[in-house]
PDB file of C-alpha atoms in Angstrom:
ATOM      1  CA  MET L   1      14.967  33.011  -7.476  1.00 47.00           C
ATOM      2  CA  ILE L   2      11.078  31.590  -7.790  1.00 67.00           C
ATOM      3  CA  ASN L   3      10.423  30.564 -11.458  1.00 82.00           C
ATOM      4  CA  THR L   4       6.832  30.787 -11.653  1.00 83.00           C
ATOM      5  CA  ARG L   5       6.387  29.048 -15.060  1.00 82.00           C
ATOM      6  CA  LYS L   6       7.613  26.010 -13.337  1.00 83.00           C
ATOM      7  CA  ILE L   7       5.719  26.089 -10.322  1.00 85.00           C
ATOM      8  CA  THR L   8       2.811  26.431 -12.476  1.00 87.00           C
ATOM      9  CA  ARG L   9       3.744  23.473 -14.740  1.00 86.00           C
ATOM     10  CA  THR L  10       4.200  21.519 -11.855  1.00 88.00           C
ATOM     11  CA  SER L  11       0.965  22.456 -10.283  1.00 90.00           C
ATOM     12  CA  LEU L  12      -0.927  21.478 -13.402  1.00 91.00           C
ATOM     13  CA  LEU L  13       0.782  18.282 -14.206  1.00 91.00           C
ATOM     14  CA  VAL L  14      -0.050  17.129 -10.250  1.00 93.00           C
ATOM     15  CA  THR L  15      -3.858  18.179 -10.854  1.00 93.00           C
ATOM     16  CA  VAL L  16      -3.939  16.253 -13.956  1.00 92.00           C
ATOM     17  CA  ALA L  17      -2.405  13.360 -12.492  1.00 91.00           C
ATOM     18  CA  VAL L  18      -4.562  13.381  -9.627  1.00 92.00           C
ATOM     19  CA  LEU L  19      -7.611  13.950 -11.601  1.00 93.00           C
ATOM     20  CA  LEU L  20      -6.754  10.809 -13.749  1.00 91.00           C
ATOM     21  CA  GLY L  21      -6.255   8.912 -10.510  1.00 86.00           C
ATOM     22  CA  TYR L  22      -9.663   9.693  -9.756  1.00 88.00           C
ATOM     23  CA  VAL L  23     -11.192   8.902 -12.934  1.00 88.00           C
ATOM     24  CA  GLU L  24      -9.444   5.531 -12.945  1.00 83.00           C
ATOM     25  CA  SER L  25     -10.863   4.971  -9.400  1.00 80.00           C
ATOM     26  CA  THR L  26     -14.346   5.410 -10.738  1.00 82.00           C
ATOM     27  CA  PHE L  27     -13.956   2.473 -12.951  1.00 78.00           C
ATOM     28  CA  PRO L  28     -15.301  -0.900 -11.900  1.00 75.00           C
ATOM     29  CA  PRO L  29     -12.459  -3.476 -11.883  1.00 69.00           C
ATOM     30  CA  VAL L  30     -11.817  -5.062 -15.392  1.00 67.00           C
ATOM     31  CA  VAL L  31     -10.432  -8.357 -13.915  1.00 64.00           C
ATOM     32  CA  PRO L  32     -11.065  -9.864 -10.484  1.00 62.00           C
ATOM     33  CA  VAL L  33      -7.564  -9.699  -9.200  1.00 61.00           C
ATOM     34  CA  ALA L  34      -6.428  -7.052  -6.703  1.00 61.00           C
ATOM     35  CA  GLY L  35      -4.204  -4.689  -7.818  1.00 60.00           C
ATOM     36  CA  ILE L  36      -5.018  -4.594 -11.751  1.00 70.00           C
ATOM     37  CA  LYS L  37      -5.652  -1.110 -13.051  1.00 75.00           C
ATOM     38  CA  LEU L  38      -4.313   1.094 -16.180  1.00 76.00           C
ATOM     39  CA  GLY L  39      -2.323   3.446 -14.467  1.00 83.00           C
ATOM     40  CA  LEU L  40      -3.633   6.322 -16.325  1.00 87.00           C
ATOM     41  CA  ALA L  41      -1.857   8.975 -13.935  1.00 89.00           C
ATOM     42  CA  ASN L  42       1.380   7.517 -14.822  1.00 92.00           C
ATOM     43  CA  THR L  43       1.125   9.217 -18.317  1.00 93.00           C
ATOM     44  CA  ILE L  44       1.774  12.239 -16.736  1.00 93.00           C
ATOM     45  CA  ILE L  45       5.000  10.795 -14.737  1.00 94.00           C
ATOM     46  CA  ILE L  46       6.249   9.227 -17.959  1.00 95.00           C
ATOM     47  CA  ILE L  47       5.895  12.664 -19.489  1.00 93.00           C
ATOM     48  CA  GLU L  48       7.943  14.639 -16.441  1.00 92.00           C
ATOM     49  CA  LEU L  49      10.776  11.477 -16.526  1.00 94.00           C
ATOM     50  CA  TYR L  50      11.364  12.735 -20.506  1.00 93.00           C
ATOM     51  CA  THR L  51      10.278  16.425 -20.457  1.00 90.00           C
ATOM     52  CA  ALA L  52      11.674  17.899 -16.571  1.00 87.00           C
ATOM     53  CA  GLN L  53      14.512  17.311 -14.367  1.00 89.00           C
ATOM     54  CA  ILE L  54      14.569  14.115 -12.339  1.00 92.00           C
ATOM     55  CA  ARG L  55      13.796  16.357  -9.039  1.00 92.00           C
ATOM     56  CA  GLN L  56      10.663  17.582 -10.887  1.00 91.00           C
ATOM     57  CA  THR L  57       9.719  14.102 -11.715  1.00 93.00           C
ATOM     58  CA  TRP L  58       9.916  13.227  -8.302  1.00 95.00           C
ATOM     59  CA  LEU L  59       8.175  16.112  -6.698  1.00 94.00           C
ATOM     60  CA  VAL L  60       5.263  15.132  -9.300  1.00 94.00           C
ATOM     61  CA  ALA L  61       5.241  11.586  -8.387  1.00 95.00           C
ATOM     62  CA  LEU L  62       5.223  11.869  -4.530  1.00 95.00           C
ATOM     63  CA  LEU L  63       2.617  14.672  -4.667  1.00 95.00           C
ATOM     64  CA  LYS L  64       0.448  12.772  -6.654  1.00 94.00           C
ATOM     65  CA  VAL L  65       0.334   9.764  -3.966  1.00 93.00           C
ATOM     66  CA  PHE L  66       0.128  11.993  -1.029  1.00 94.00           C
ATOM     67  CA  LEU L  67      -3.123  13.926  -2.865  1.00 94.00           C
ATOM     68  CA  CYS L  68      -4.671  10.688  -4.292  1.00 89.00           C
ATOM     69  CA  THR L  69      -4.314   9.086  -0.762  1.00 90.00           C
ATOM     70  CA  VAL L  70      -5.638  12.481   1.062  1.00 90.00           C
ATOM     71  CA  LEU L  71      -8.683  12.598  -1.361  1.00 89.00           C
ATOM     72  CA  PHE L  72      -9.581   9.160  -2.116  1.00 84.00           C
ATOM     73  CA  GLY L  73      -7.377   6.749  -0.247  1.00 80.00           C
ATOM     74  CA  SER L  74      -6.699   5.172   3.173  1.00 84.00           C
ATOM     75  CA  VAL L  75      -3.067   4.532   5.125  1.00 87.00           C
ATOM     76  CA  THR L  76      -2.798   1.306   3.318  1.00 85.00           C
ATOM     77  CA  SER L  77      -3.204   2.628   0.026  1.00 84.00           C
ATOM     78  CA  PHE L  78      -1.063   5.329   0.580  1.00 90.00           C
ATOM     79  CA  ILE L  79       1.698   2.594   1.706  1.00 90.00           C
ATOM     80  CA  TYR L  80       1.212   0.572  -1.346  1.00 88.00           C
ATOM     81  CA  SER L  81       1.303   3.685  -3.537  1.00 90.00           C
ATOM     82  CA  LEU L  82       4.144   5.163  -1.995  1.00 94.00           C
ATOM     83  CA  CYS L  83       6.307   2.090  -2.494  1.00 93.00           C
ATOM     84  CA  GLY L  84       5.159   1.276  -6.050  1.00 92.00           C
ATOM     85  CA  ALA L  85       5.885   5.244  -6.754  1.00 94.00           C
ATOM     86  CA  VAL L  86       9.193   4.878  -5.330  1.00 96.00           C
ATOM     87  CA  ILE L  87      10.580   1.576  -6.653  1.00 95.00           C
ATOM     88  CA  SER L  88       8.969   1.962  -9.954  1.00 95.00           C
ATOM     89  CA  LEU L  89      10.505   5.590 -10.431  1.00 96.00           C
ATOM     90  CA  ILE L  90      13.986   4.547  -9.598  1.00 97.00           C
ATOM     91  CA  VAL L  91      13.540   1.642 -12.330  1.00 96.00           C
ATOM     92  CA  MET L  92      12.291   3.692 -14.839  1.00 96.00           C
ATOM     93  CA  ILE L  93      15.352   6.731 -14.024  1.00 96.00           C
ATOM     94  CA  PHE L  94      17.901   3.599 -14.612  1.00 96.00           C
ATOM     95  CA  ALA L  95      16.428   2.310 -17.481  1.00 96.00           C
ATOM     96  CA  LYS L  96      16.220   5.766 -19.206  1.00 95.00           C
ATOM     97  CA  ARG L  97      20.076   6.615 -18.511  1.00 94.00           C
ATOM     98  CA  THR L  98      20.929   3.302 -19.759  1.00 93.00           C
ATOM     99  CA  GLY L  99      19.740   4.155 -23.106  1.00 90.00           C
ATOM    100  CA  PHE L 100      18.896   0.722 -23.788  1.00 94.00           C
ATOM    101  CA  PHE L 101      15.157   1.253 -23.676  1.00 94.00           C
ATOM    102  CA  SER L 102      13.011   3.207 -25.281  1.00 94.00           C
ATOM    103  CA  LEU L 103      10.120   5.330 -23.678  1.00 95.00           C
ATOM    104  CA  ILE L 104       7.528   2.526 -23.864  1.00 95.00           C
ATOM    105  CA  GLY L 105      10.038   0.049 -22.642  1.00 95.00           C
ATOM    106  CA  VAL L 106      10.796   2.242 -20.077  1.00 96.00           C
ATOM    107  CA  SER L 107       7.144   2.760 -18.913  1.00 96.00           C
ATOM    108  CA  SER L 108       6.802  -1.122 -19.017  1.00 95.00           C
ATOM    109  CA  LEU L 109       9.282  -1.739 -16.542  1.00 95.00           C
ATOM    110  CA  GLY L 110       7.713   0.991 -14.507  1.00 95.00           C
ATOM    111  CA  GLY L 111       4.521  -0.824 -14.695  1.00 93.00           C
ATOM    112  CA  ILE L 112       6.133  -4.418 -13.811  1.00 93.00           C
ATOM    113  CA  PHE L 113       7.977  -2.828 -10.867  1.00 95.00           C
ATOM    114  CA  HIS L 114       5.380  -1.119  -9.310  1.00 93.00           C
ATOM    115  CA  ASN L 115       3.344  -3.981  -9.067  1.00 90.00           C
ATOM    116  CA  LEU L 116       6.523  -6.080  -7.641  1.00 90.00           C
ATOM    117  CA  ALA L 117       6.966  -3.308  -5.252  1.00 92.00           C
ATOM    118  CA  GLN L 118       3.099  -3.314  -4.026  1.00 87.00           C
ATOM    119  CA  LEU L 119       3.495  -7.401  -3.687  1.00 86.00           C
ATOM    120  CA  VAL L 120       6.318  -6.961  -1.460  1.00 87.00           C
ATOM    121  CA  CYS L 121       4.029  -4.733   0.480  1.00 87.00           C
ATOM    122  CA  ALA L 122       1.415  -6.953   0.257  1.00 82.00           C
ATOM    123  CA  TYR L 123       3.496  -9.988   1.592  1.00 83.00           C
ATOM    124  CA  PHE L 124       4.244  -7.798   4.776  1.00 80.00           C
ATOM    125  CA  PHE L 125       0.305  -7.145   5.281  1.00 79.00           C
ATOM    126  CA  ILE L 126      -1.441 -10.540   4.323  1.00 79.00           C
ATOM    127  CA  GLY L 127       1.611 -13.105   3.825  1.00 74.00           C
ATOM    128  CA  LYS L 128       2.724 -15.675   0.971  1.00 74.00           C
ATOM    129  CA  GLY L 129      -0.987 -15.802  -0.284  1.00 70.00           C
ATOM    130  CA  ALA L 130       0.070 -12.323  -2.170  1.00 66.00           C
ATOM    131  CA  LEU L 131       3.187 -13.610  -3.955  1.00 73.00           C
ATOM    132  CA  PHE L 132       0.965 -15.955  -5.815  1.00 71.00           C
ATOM    133  CA  HIS L 133      -0.456 -12.638  -8.068  1.00 74.00           C
ATOM    134  CA  ILE L 134       3.191 -11.985  -8.988  1.00 78.00           C
ATOM    135  CA  PRO L 135       2.902 -13.548 -12.775  1.00 81.00           C
ATOM    136  CA  VAL L 136      -0.657 -12.036 -13.140  1.00 82.00           C
ATOM    137  CA  LEU L 137       0.711  -8.387 -11.656  1.00 81.00           C
ATOM    138  CA  CYS L 138       3.922  -8.536 -13.766  1.00 82.00           C
ATOM    139  CA  LEU L 139       1.961  -9.319 -17.420  1.00 87.00           C
ATOM    140  CA  SER L 140      -0.628  -6.613 -16.304  1.00 83.00           C
ATOM    141  CA  GLY L 141       2.181  -4.323 -15.286  1.00 88.00           C
ATOM    142  CA  ALA L 142       4.076  -4.734 -18.500  1.00 91.00           C
ATOM    143  CA  LEU L 143       1.027  -4.473 -20.620  1.00 91.00           C
ATOM    144  CA  CYS L 144      -0.254  -1.533 -18.776  1.00 90.00           C
ATOM    145  CA  GLY L 145       2.867   0.031 -19.004  1.00 92.00           C
ATOM    146  CA  VAL L 146       3.144  -0.054 -22.840  1.00 94.00           C
ATOM    147  CA  LEU L 147      -0.604   1.802 -22.763  1.00 93.00           C
ATOM    148  CA  THR L 148       0.613   4.457 -20.728  1.00 94.00           C
ATOM    149  CA  GLY L 149       4.239   4.583 -22.529  1.00 95.00           C
ATOM    150  CA  VAL L 150       2.286   4.783 -26.062  1.00 95.00           C
ATOM    151  CA  ALA L 151      -0.429   7.843 -24.591  1.00 93.00           C
ATOM    152  CA  ALA L 152       3.009   9.620 -23.227  1.00 93.00           C
ATOM    153  CA  GLN L 153       4.803   9.275 -26.083  1.00 93.00           C
ATOM    154  CA  ILE L 154       1.922  10.499 -28.166  1.00 92.00           C
ATOM    155  CA  LEU L 155       1.229  13.238 -25.970  1.00 91.00           C
ATOM    156  CA  ILE L 156       4.714  14.648 -25.740  1.00 90.00           C
ATOM    157  CA  LYS L 157       4.978  14.338 -29.767  1.00 89.00           C
ATOM    158  CA  ARG L 158       1.954  16.429 -30.220  1.00 84.00           C
ATOM    159  CA  GLY L 159       2.524  18.823 -27.160  1.00 75.00           C
ATOM    160  CA  ARG L 160       6.056  19.748 -28.386  1.00 69.00           C
ATOM    161  CA  GLY L 161       6.957  22.920 -26.305  1.00 63.00           C
ATOM    162  CA  LEU L 162       3.988  22.407 -24.127  1.00 62.00           C
ATOM    163  CA  PHE L 163       5.695  20.037 -21.585  1.00 61.00           C
ATOM    164  CA  GLU L 164       9.109  20.899 -21.396  1.00 62.00           C
ATOM    165  CA  GLU L 165      10.516  23.130 -18.886  1.00 58.00           C
ATOM    166  CA  GLU L 166      12.642  26.167 -19.813  1.00 54.00           C
TER     167      GLU L 166
END
């Protein structure tokens, strides 16, 4: 049986994630280190992780990566984004399941591991030089993860009933 509400909800959240990804791509770089950005679209992934089934979270995350690449990316950006999304989501799912981390802690771990996964990709593309960015990108991933986690927590609290699946 087709669940129209679930399809509509997923479509809207993917649309918002892609829109946030686009808006963020128009921002000038804040820091002269490649790979540092806030990750506004990841707020939607955190909301999904805490309000929907895991397979829905995977669907939204993978559709966001695919659509952002098609609309304003490249093959290389797809590889980086996909690696970051998959690894960070795996880490966030396990961190959430442990019950040891808050939503903000889970989001921060997601930011760190997203950047680490992208650095591993960069290592294969450009070599050892990419690894010199580990400290900066881990710190920025943690801080940006906290910010997106705070945003997700506020949206979940204020949008009670709006995000939950039936």
